[in-house]
Steps between C-alpha positions, in 0.01 A plus 500: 500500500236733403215317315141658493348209298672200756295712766141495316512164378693294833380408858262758683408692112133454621285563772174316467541454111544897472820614343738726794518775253114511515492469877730823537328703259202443721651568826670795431122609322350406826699700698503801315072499496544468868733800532228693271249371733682698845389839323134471456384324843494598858810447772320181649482356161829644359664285828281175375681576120791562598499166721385312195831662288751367789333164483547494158854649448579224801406237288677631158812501739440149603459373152770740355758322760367162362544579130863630597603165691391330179724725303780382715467158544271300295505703171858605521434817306384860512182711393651849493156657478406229800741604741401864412121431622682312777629837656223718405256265683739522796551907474148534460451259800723705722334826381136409564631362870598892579216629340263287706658583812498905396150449377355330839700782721300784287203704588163342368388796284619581162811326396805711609692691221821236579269168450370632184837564369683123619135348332585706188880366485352168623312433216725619216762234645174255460456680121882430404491112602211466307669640202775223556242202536333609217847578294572150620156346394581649158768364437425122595165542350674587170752270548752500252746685693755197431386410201575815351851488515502259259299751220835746463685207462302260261469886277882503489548193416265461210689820343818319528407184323842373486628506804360224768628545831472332823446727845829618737350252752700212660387211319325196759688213568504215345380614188164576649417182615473598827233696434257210422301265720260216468252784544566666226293510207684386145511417207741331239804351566839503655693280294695756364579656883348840400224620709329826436313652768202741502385760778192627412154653674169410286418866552820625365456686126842416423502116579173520237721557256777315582294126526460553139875460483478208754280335308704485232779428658362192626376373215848566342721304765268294702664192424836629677421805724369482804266852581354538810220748553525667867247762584640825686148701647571877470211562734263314672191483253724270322544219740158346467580486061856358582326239731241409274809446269654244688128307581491510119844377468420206724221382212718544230319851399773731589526637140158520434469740854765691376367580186168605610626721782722698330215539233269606791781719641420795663652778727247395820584086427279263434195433716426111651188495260753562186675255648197252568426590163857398331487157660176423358641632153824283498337173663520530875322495794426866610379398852832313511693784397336758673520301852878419467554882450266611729708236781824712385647146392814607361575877663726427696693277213438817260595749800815341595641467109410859468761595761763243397472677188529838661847393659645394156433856330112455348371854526254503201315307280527348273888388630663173280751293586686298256754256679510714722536814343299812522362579164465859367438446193174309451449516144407156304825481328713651796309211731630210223830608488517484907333176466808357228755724705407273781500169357838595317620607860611855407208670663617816682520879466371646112484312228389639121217293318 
C-alpha cells in the first residue's frame, strides 16, 4: 500500500531528531552547491569537490537503501515521492561515478567543452530532486493532505440535511469492538453495545470542528455509549501532541489536553513549551509530561494503531466508526440517529433523520 504519512510518522522518520524530508532537501542542496563549486576553482581543487560529491551521493545511496528496506518490511507501506528520491539518489550516484572517472582522465587546464556540458546536465538532475523534496516538504509541512478529503464531503453533506449516510466501506467486525483495546482512551459506556469510534489528528482543522459534535455527543449518551478517542498523526509534528495526549490521559486530563490543543492549533503543531505550558494550565506536572514525551513513551503504541487503522480503510481525518460502520455523514443529528440505529440494531447503509 502506498501511504506517505505511515512513512513520516513510523520507524526510521528521523535521523538525529531531524525530519527525512528535511535531511533530503539538504542533501540534494549540498550537492548541487558542490556541482556550482567545479566551475569557479582550479582542476586540483575541482578533483577535491568532486571527491567530496561522490562521498556524499555514496552516503544518500546508503541511507536511501535503508529508508527503502523500511518501506518493505517494518512499515509495510510506500512513500511514492520516497522511492522517487530513492532512484534519483542512485542515478545521480551512477552519474557522478562516470563523471569522476572522465574528469580525472582530462587534461588539467580549462575544463573540456564535454565536462562542462555532463556538469551542466548534472546539476539540473540535482535542481529537479530538489523540486521533489521540497514539493514533498510542502505538502507534509501543510499537512492536511488527508484531512481534506473530508472538506468536499462534510460541504455536501450539510447541503443535504436530510439524508445521513454511512460510507461504501466494509463495516469491522464485530460491531467495532475489535477495534478497541485496554489502551484506548474512552469515555462513557457500553451498556447499550454501541461504541463510536473517533480518528482524529490534534492538528487536523476538520477534527476542530467535529469535537464540538463529540462533545455533545457524549454528554448526550454517556450513560450507554461507549466512544473511544484514537489519535491518527497525519505527519510527524503531531506525534509529540498525540503523546502528550495519552500522558494526560493517564492523569485523568485527557479532555482538558484536548481542549487546549485544538485551541492552540496551528499548521506547524504545537511546540513542547505550549505543551509545558498546557500541563501547568490544566493541573499537571510539565516536567512529567514533557519527559514521558520526550522518552517517546507511547510511539510505538500510537504508531502501530495508526497502521491497523490504515489496513481497515482510515485514509483521512476525521474517520468515525459507529458499530462498526464508517460514517459519512457527521452531522449532530445524522450522528444520533446512527447512535439509536445501532442500539435498535438496524444500523446499515442510509437512513433519513
Amino acid at each position: 500500500t502506498f501511504d506517505c504519512a505511515a512513512v513520516t510518522t513510523g520507524p526510521g522518520s528521523e535521523l538525529l531528531g531531524v525530519p527525512n524530508i528535511t535531511w533530503g532537501f539538504g542533501f540534494y542542496l549540498s550537492v548541487a552547491l558542490l556541482t556550482v563549486l567545479v566551475f569557479g576553482v582550479g582542476p586540483g581543487i575541482r578533483e577535491w569537490v568532486q571527491g567530496v560529491r561522490t562521498g556524499l551521493l555514496t552516503g544518500g545511496v546508503l541511507y536511501a537503501a535503508y529508508l527503502t528496506y523500511l518501506q518493505v518490511g517494518p512499515i509495510g507501506a510506500f512513500c511514492i515521492l520516497c522511492l522517487v528520491s530513492a532512484v534519483l539518489a542512485t542515478f545521480l550516484f551512477g552519474t557522478q561515478i562516470a563523471l569522476f572517472v572522465t574528469s580525472s582522465s582530462s587534461v588539467e587546464s580549462p575544463m573540456p567543452t564535454r565536462l562542462v556540458k555532463r556538469q551542466i546536465a548534472l546539476f539540473i538532475y540535482f535542481a529537479a530532486a530538489a523540486v521533489v523534496l521540497a514539493g514533498a516538504g510542502f505538502v507534509y509541512v501543510d499537512g492536511g493532505q488527508a484531512s481534506s478529503k473530508a472538506a468536499p464531503a462534510a460541504a455536501a453533506h450539510e447541503s443535504i440535511p436530510d439524508q445521513c449516510e454511512l460510507e461504501a466501506k466494509d463495516p469491522v467486525a464485530e460491531n467495532g469492538a475489535s477495534l478497541v483495546s485496554f489502551q484506548d482512551i474512552t469515555k462513557g459506556s457500553g451498556e447499550s453495545g454501541v461504541t463510536v469510534v473517533e480518528y482524529f489528528d490534534p492538528n487536523c482543522p476538520h477534527c476542530k470542528d467535529f469535537h464540538q459534535v463529540m462533545k455533545k455527543l457524549v454528554e448526550a449518551h454517556s450513560e450507554e455509549v461507549r466512544f473511544v478517542y484514537k489519535p491518527f498523526p497525519l505527519r510527524q509534528s503531531s506525534l509529540p501532541e498525540i503523546q502528550a495526549l495519552y500522558v494526560a490521559a493517564q492523569s485523568g486530563k485527557f479532555s482538558e489536553m484536548l481542549d487546549a490543543q485544538y485551541a492552540r492549533q496551528n499548521r506547524s503543531g504545537i511546540s513542547m513549551s505550549d505543551l509545558r505550558a498546557i500541563a501547568s494550565e490544566i493541573g499537571m506536572d510539565s516536567d512529567v509530561l514533557s519527559e514521558k514525551v520526550d522518552q517517546n513513551a507511547h510511539r510505538d503504541q500510537v504508531l502501530k494503531q495508526r497502521k491497523r487503522a490504515v489496513k481497515i480503510g482510515v485514509d483521512s481525518t476525521p474517520t468515525v466508526l459507529v458499530n462498526g460502520y464508517f460514517v459519512k455523514t457527521r452531522t449532530p443529528e445524522c450522528m444520533n440517529t446512527f447512535i439509536e440505529q445501532a442500539k435498535a440494531g438496524t444500523l446499515g447503509g442510509s437512513a433519513s433523520k
